[in-house]
XYZ file of C-alpha atoms in Angstrom:
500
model
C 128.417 112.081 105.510
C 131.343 109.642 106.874
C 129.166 109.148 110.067
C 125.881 107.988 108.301
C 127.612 105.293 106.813
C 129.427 101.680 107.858
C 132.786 101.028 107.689
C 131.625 98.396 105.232
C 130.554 100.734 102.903
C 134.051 101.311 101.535
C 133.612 97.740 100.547
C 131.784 98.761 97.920
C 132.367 102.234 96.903
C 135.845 100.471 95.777
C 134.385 97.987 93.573
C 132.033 100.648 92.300
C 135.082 102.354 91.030
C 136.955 99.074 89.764
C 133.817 98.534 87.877
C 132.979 102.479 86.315
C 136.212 103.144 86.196
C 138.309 100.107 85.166
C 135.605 97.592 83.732
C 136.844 95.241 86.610
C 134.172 93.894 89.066
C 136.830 93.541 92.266
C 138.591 95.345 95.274
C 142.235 95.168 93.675
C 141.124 96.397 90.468
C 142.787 93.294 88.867
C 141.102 89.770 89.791
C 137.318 89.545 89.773
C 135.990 88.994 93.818
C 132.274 88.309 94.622
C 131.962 89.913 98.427
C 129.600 91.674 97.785
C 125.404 92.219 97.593
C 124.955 92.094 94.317
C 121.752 94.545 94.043
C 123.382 97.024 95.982
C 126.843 96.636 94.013
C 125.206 97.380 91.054
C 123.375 101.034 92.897
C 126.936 101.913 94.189
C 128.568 101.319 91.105
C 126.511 103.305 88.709
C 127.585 106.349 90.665
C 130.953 105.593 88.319
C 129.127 104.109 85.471
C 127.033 107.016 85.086
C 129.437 109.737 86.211
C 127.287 111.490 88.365
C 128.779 114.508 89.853
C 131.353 114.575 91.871
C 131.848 110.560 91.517
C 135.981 109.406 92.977
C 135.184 112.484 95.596
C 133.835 112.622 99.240
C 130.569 113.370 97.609
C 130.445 109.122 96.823
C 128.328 108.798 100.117
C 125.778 111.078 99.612
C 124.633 109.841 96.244
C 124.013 106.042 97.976
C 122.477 107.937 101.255
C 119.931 109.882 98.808
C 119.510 106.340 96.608
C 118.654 104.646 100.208
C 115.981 107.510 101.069
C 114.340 106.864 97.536
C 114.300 103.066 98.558
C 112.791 104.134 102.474
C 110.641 106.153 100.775
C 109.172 103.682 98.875
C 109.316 101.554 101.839
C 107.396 103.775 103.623
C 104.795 103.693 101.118
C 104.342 100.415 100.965
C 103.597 99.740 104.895
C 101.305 102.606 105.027
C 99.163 100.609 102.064
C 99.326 97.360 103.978
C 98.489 98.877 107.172
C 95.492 101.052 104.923
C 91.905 100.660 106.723
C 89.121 99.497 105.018
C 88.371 103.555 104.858
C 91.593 104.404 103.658
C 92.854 105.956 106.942
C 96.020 104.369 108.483
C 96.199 104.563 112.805
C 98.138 107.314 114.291
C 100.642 104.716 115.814
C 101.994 104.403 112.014
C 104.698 107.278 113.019
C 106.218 104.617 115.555
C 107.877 102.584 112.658
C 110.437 105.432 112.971
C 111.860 104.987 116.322
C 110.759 101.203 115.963
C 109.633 98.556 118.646
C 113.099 97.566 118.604
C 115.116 100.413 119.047
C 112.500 101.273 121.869
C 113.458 98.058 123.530
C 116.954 98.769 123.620
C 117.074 102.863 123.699
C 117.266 102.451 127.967
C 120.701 100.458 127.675
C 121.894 103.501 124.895
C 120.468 106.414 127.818
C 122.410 104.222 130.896
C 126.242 104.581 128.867
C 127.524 107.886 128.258
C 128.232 109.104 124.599
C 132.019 109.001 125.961
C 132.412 105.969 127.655
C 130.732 104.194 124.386
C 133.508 106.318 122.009
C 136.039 104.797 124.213
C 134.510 100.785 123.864
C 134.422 101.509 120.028
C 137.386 103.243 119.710
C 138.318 102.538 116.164
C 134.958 103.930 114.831
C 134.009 106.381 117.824
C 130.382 106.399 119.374
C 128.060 103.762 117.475
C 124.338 105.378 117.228
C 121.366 103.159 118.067
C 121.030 100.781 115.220
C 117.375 99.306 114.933
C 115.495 102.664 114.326
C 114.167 103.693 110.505
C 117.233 105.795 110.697
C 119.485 103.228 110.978
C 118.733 102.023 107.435
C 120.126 104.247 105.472
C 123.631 103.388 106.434
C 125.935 103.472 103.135
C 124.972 99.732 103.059
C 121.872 96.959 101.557
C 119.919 97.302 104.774
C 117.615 99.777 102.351
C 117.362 97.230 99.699
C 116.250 94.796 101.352
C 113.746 96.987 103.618
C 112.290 98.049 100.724
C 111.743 94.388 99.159
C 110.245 93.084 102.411
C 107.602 95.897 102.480
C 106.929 95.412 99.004
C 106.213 92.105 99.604
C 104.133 92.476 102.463
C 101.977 95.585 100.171
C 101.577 92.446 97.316
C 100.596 89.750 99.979
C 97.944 92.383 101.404
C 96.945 94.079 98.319
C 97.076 91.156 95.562
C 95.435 87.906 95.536
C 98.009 86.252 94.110
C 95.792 84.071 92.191
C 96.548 85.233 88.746
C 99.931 84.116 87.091
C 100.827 88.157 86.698
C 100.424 88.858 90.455
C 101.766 85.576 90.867
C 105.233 86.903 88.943
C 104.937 90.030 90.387
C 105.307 88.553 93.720
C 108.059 86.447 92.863
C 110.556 88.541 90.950
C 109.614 90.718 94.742
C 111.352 87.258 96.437
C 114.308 87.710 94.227
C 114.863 91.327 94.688
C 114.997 90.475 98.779
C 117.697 87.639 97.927
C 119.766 89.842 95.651
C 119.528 92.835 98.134
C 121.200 89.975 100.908
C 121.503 86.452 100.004
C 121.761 85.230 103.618
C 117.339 86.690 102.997
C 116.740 83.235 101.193
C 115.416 82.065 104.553
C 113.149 84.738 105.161
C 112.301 84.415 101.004
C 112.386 80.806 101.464
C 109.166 80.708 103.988
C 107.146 83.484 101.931
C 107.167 81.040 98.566
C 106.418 78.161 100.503
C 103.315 79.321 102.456
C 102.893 81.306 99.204
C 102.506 78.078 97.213
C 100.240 76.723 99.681
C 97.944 79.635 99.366
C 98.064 80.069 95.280
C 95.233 77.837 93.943
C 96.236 76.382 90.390
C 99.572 74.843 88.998
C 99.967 78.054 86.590
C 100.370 80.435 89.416
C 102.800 78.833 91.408
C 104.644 77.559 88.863
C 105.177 81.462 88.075
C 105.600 82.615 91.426
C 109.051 79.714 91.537
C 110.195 80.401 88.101
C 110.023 84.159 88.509
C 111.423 83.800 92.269
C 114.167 81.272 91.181
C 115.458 82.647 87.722
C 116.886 85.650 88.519
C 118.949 84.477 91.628
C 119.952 81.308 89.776
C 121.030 83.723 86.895
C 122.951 85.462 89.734
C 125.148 82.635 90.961
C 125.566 80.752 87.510
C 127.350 84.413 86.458
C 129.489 84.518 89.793
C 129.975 80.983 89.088
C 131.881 81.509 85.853
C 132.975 84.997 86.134
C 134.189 84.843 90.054
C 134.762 81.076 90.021
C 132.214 80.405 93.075
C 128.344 80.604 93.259
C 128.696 82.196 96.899
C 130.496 84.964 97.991
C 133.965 84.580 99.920
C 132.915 86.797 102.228
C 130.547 84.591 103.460
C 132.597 81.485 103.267
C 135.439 83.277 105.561
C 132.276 84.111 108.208
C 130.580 81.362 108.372
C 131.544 77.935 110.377
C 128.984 75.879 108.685
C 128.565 72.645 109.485
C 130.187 73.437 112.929
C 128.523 75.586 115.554
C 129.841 79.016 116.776
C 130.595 78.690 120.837
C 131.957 81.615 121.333
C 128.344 83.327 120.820
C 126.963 81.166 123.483
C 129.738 83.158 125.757
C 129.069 86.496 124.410
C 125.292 85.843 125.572
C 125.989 85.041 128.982
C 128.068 87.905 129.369
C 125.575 89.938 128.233
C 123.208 88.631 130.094
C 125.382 88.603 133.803
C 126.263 92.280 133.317
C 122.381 92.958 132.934
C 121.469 91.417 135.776
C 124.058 92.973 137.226
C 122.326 96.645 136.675
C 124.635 97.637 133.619
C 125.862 96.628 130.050
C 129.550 97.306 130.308
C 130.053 96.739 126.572
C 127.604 98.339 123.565
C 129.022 96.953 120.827
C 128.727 93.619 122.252
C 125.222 94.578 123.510
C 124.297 95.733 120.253
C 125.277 92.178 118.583
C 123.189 90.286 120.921
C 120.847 92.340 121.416
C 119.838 92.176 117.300
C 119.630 88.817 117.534
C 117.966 88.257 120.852
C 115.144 91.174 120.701
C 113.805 89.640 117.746
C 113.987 85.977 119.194
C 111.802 87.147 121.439
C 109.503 88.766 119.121
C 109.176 85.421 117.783
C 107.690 83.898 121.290
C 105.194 86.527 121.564
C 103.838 86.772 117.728
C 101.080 84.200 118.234
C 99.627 86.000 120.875
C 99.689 89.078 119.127
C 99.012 87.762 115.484
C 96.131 85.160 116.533
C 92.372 85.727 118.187
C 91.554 82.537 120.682
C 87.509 82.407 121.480
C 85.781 79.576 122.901
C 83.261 77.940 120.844
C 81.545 75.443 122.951
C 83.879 72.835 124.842
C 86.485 73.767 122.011
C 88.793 76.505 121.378
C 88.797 78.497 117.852
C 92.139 80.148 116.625
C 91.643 82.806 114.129
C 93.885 85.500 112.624
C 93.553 88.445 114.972
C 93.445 91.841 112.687
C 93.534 92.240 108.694
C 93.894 88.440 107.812
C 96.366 88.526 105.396
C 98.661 91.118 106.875
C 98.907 88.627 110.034
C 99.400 85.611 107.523
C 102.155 87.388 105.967
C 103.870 88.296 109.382
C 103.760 84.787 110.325
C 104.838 83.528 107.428
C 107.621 85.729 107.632
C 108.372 84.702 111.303
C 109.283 81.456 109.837
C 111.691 82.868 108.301
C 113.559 85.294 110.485
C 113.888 82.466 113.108
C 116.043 80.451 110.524
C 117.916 83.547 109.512
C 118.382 84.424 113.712
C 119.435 80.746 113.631
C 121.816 80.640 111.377
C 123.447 83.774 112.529
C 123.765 82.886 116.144
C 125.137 79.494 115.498
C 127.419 80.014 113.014
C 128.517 83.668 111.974
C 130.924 84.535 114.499
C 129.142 87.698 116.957
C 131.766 90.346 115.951
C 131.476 89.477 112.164
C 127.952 90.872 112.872
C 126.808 94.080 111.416
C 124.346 96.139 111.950
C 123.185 95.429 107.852
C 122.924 92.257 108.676
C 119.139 92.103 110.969
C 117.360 95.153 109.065
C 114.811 92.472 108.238
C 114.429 91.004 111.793
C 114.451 94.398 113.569
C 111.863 95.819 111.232
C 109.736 92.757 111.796
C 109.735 93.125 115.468
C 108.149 96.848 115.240
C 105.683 95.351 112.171
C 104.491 92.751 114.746
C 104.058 94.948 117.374
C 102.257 97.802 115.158
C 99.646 94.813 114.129
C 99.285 93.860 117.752
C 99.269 97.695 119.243
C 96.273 98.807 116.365
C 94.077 95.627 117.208
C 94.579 96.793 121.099
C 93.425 100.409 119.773
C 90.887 99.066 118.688
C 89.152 97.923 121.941
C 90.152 101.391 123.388
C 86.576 102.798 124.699
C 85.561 105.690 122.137
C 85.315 108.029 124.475
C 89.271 108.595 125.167
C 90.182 106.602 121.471
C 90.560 110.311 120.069
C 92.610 111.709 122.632
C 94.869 109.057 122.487
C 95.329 109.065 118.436
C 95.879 112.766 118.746
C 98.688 111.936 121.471
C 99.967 109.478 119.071
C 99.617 111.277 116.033
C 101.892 114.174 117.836
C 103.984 112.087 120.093
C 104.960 109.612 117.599
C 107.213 112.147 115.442
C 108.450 113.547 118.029
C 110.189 110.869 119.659
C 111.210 109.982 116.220
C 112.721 113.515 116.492
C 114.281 112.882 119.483
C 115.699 109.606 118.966
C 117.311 110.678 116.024
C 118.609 113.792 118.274
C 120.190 111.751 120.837
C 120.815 108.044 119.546
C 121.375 108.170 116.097
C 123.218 111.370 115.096
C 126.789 110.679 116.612
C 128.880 113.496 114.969
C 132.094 111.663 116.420
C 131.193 108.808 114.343
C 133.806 107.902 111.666
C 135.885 110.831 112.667
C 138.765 109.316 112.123
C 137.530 108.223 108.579
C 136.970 112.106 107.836
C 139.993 113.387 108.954
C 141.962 110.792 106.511
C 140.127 111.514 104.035
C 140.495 115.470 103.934
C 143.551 115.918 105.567
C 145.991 112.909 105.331
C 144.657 111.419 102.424
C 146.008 113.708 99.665
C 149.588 113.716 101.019
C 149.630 110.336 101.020
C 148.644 110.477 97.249
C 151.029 113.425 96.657
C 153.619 110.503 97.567
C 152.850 107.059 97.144
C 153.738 105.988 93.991
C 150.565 105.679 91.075
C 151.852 101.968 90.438
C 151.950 101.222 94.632
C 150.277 98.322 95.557
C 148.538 98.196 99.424
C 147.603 94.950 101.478
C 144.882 96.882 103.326
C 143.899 95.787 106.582
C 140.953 97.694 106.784
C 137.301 97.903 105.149
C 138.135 99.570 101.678
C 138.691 102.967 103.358
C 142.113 103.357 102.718
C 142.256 102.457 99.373
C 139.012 104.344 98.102
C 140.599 107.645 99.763
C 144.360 106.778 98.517
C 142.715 106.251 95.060
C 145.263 103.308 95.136
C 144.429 99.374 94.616
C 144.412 97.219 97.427
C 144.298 93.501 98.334
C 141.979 92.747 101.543
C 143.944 92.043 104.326
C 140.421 90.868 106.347
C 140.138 88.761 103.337
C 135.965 89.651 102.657
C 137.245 91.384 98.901
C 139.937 89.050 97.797
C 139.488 86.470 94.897
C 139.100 82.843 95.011
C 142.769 82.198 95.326
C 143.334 85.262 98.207
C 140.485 83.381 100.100
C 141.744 80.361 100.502
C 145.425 81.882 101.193
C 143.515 83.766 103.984
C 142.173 80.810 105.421
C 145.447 78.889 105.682
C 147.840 81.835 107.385
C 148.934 82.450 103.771
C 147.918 85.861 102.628
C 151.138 87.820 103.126
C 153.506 85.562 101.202
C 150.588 86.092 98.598
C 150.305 89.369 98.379
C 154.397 89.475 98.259
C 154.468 87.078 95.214
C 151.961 89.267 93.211
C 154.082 92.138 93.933
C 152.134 93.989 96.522
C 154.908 96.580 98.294
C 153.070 98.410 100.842
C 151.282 97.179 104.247
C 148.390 99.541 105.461
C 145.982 100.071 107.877
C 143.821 103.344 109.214
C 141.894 101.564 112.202
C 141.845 97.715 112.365
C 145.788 97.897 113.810
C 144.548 99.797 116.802
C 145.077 96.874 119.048
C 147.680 95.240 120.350
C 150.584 97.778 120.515
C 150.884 98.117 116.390
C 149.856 101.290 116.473
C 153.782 102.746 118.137
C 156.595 102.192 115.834
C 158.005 98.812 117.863
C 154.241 97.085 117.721
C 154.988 97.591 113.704
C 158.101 96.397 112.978
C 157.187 93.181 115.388
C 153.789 93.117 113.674
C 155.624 93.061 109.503
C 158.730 90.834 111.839
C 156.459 88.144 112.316
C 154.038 87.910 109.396
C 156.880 88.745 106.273
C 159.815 87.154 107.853
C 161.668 85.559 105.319
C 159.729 87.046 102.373
């Protein structure tokens, strides 16, 4: 189970249990902290509400991995009726979503490293799996969420007129289920309403469509707003460098880039950073061509929508979107801030663009070898699927480490540290939720207002001192930088609690 999911996910397993367990929405179990997704917070944390069995136990991750594969399920459902013929049928490439135009784009870099040599480049977390695929969604984290809104949107674009206040409403309250699953999806949100509006025909309608879009995330960030003390989440305001541009990303690029042309990636998890961002940048150039139909009529050129009309409308429309979201990631949300969860959106919409642009080219397939082919594809498409899950997504080695503490260090440590103890973890949640223990985020993405700002200025140690936080902890994040030998620590707590 620990290698299905992100090291994030501890993030919220921990203020699942603050919430079922101690009516406190926050990592330390004591101030209230907003670093979170909200819709998924509230799926993790009725695991505790509820009590479901085995809740507090290594059983935690399977109950979100089996809520994500109800959400995939239902995503799944919703592409294959937007992608429904007139006839009902759907093509045989449908079973590509799986593998995904994306993670076929980038599954020849994965093949070139060896499983070992990318352990050893991520050795805190051991051998990443090929993020991108339909796999890759169900990952402990929102990426499922917010999957499953953007495919329910694009079923309501395709299958609803949206020229009735109800489908207008139904549609919107769609808009705010993708901003609640990720807020940073208000651009791709943002460009559905507003070539939305400019398709709904009457004042009633749209007015719905904003009001139903609008009142549930407002609703959202008044309640952080008073109960947190900010609208946004500190997480985001510790990431992001808004107003100033990110250069180190520009560097990352070209290094990427060099070792490429070179004939080899010498780094995966920097590969896999750019590469989410870049893939689908390029998706982005190439979408007119496969979205639009160009004919000449006379001395003029016609442009039409190449395919199901409103399928391509909503992809473009969309487009819009994910190049603001790719934009604001790239230039200013530091690279190696990047998750995986953050691009489920983009990398999805890559492999919906080229689905829509590889069924029109089916289409002009001569009959005569059409069936052969969508028996080939109808068998071949699993099985790759199959095989890429084989080879590039199950990594057994993944989150070893996280296993091991859990089952076999974790209950000494509990046998001994003190019920009262207090940690300043410098990790992503994983040491407190197996320690059972509160915690203070040393990386700062679950503190409070207050811990934020102390983060930001150098200050968080002689914070966590004065609030009477006694031990200093970390599983993986301390694996740099000679900490991890008994001199690198007592130079490490020398220099940042001198004096306190």
């Amino acid at each position: 189970l620990f290698g299905y999911t992100a090291a994030d996910t501890f993030y919220y397993l921990v203020v699942g249990r603050n919430v079922g367990l101690e009516g406190v929405i926050g990592s330390d179990g004591e101030r209230p902290s907003n670093g979170f997704h909200p819709l998924w917070q509230a799926a993790v944390s009725l695991v505790y509400v509820l009590r479901l069995p085995g809740h507090g136990t290594h059983f935690d991750p399977a109950w979100l991995l089996t809520f994500e594969l109800v959400l995939l399920g239902a995503a799944v459902w919703f592409l294959a009726r937007a992608f429904r013929r007139a006839d009902g049928s759907l093509t045989a490439l449908f079973p590509l979503l799986v593998p995904g135009a994306f993670g076929l784009l980038v599954a020849p870099v994965w093949l070139s490293v060896p499983v070992a040599t990318i352990a050893a480049q991520n050795s805190e977390e051991g051998p990443l799996p090929l993020y991108g695929s339909w796999w890759s969604f169900a990952n402990g984290m929102e990426s499922s969420s917010s999957v499953a809104a953007f495919c329910l949107l694009l079923w309501l674009w395709v299958a609803r007129p949206l020229e009735h206040r109800r489908d207008a409403t139904r549609f919107g309250l769609a808009l705010a289920m993708l901003m609640l699953s990720r807020l940073d999806l208000v651009f791709v949100a943002g460009a559905l309403w507003a070539v939305a509006m400019w398709r709904l025909p009457g004042l009633r309608a749209r007015l719905a469509l904003t009001l139903s879009a609008a009142a549930p995330v407002a609703a959202y960030l008044s309640f952080s707003k008073w109960y947190f003390g900010a609208a946004m989440p500190v997480s985001g305001s510790l990431k992001s460098t808004v107003p100033y541009v990110n250069a180190t990303n520009f560097t990352s690029l070209w290094e990427v880039y060099n070792t490429l042309l070179s004939g080899g990636v010498q780094s995966i998890p920097t590969f896999f950073r750019v590469s989410q961002l870049v893939v689908p940048a390029l998706a982005l150039v190439v979408m007119p061509v496969l979205l639009l139909s160009f004919r000449r009529d006379g001395q003029s050129v016609v442009v039409t929508w190449g395919g199901p009309a409103l399928r391509a409308q909503f992809l473009a429309a969309s487009g819009i979107g994910v190049a603001l979201l790719l934009g604001y990631d790239f230039f200013f949300v530091q690279l190696f801030s990047q998750g995986h969860w953050y691009v489920p959106v983009p990398e999805l919409f890559v492999s919906l663009v080229a689905l829509h642009g590889l069924e029109r080219l089916a289409e002009r397939v001569p009959e005569r070898v059409a069936s052969p082919l969508a028996w080939g594809a109808l068998v071949g498409g699993p099985a790759l699927a199959v095989a890429f899950f084989l080879r590039l997504h199950h990594q057994p080695e993944y989150h070893a480490r996280y296993a091991s503490f859990w089952f076999d260090e974790a209950p000494a440590i509990r046998a001994q540290l003190p019920a009262d103890a207090r940690l300043l973890e410098y990790d992503d949640g994983i040491v407190s939720w197996a320690t059972q223990r509160h915690a203070m985020s040393g990386t700062g993405l679950g503190l409070d207002i207050e811990g934020a700002e102390a983060s930001k200025a150098g200050q968080l140690p002689q914070l966590a001192v004065k609030r009477g936080y006694d031990h200093v902890t970390s599983l993986v994040y301390w694996g740099f930088g000679g900490v991890e030998t008994e001199e690198g620590l007592q130079r490490w707590v020398d220099e940042h609690f001198k004096g306190l």
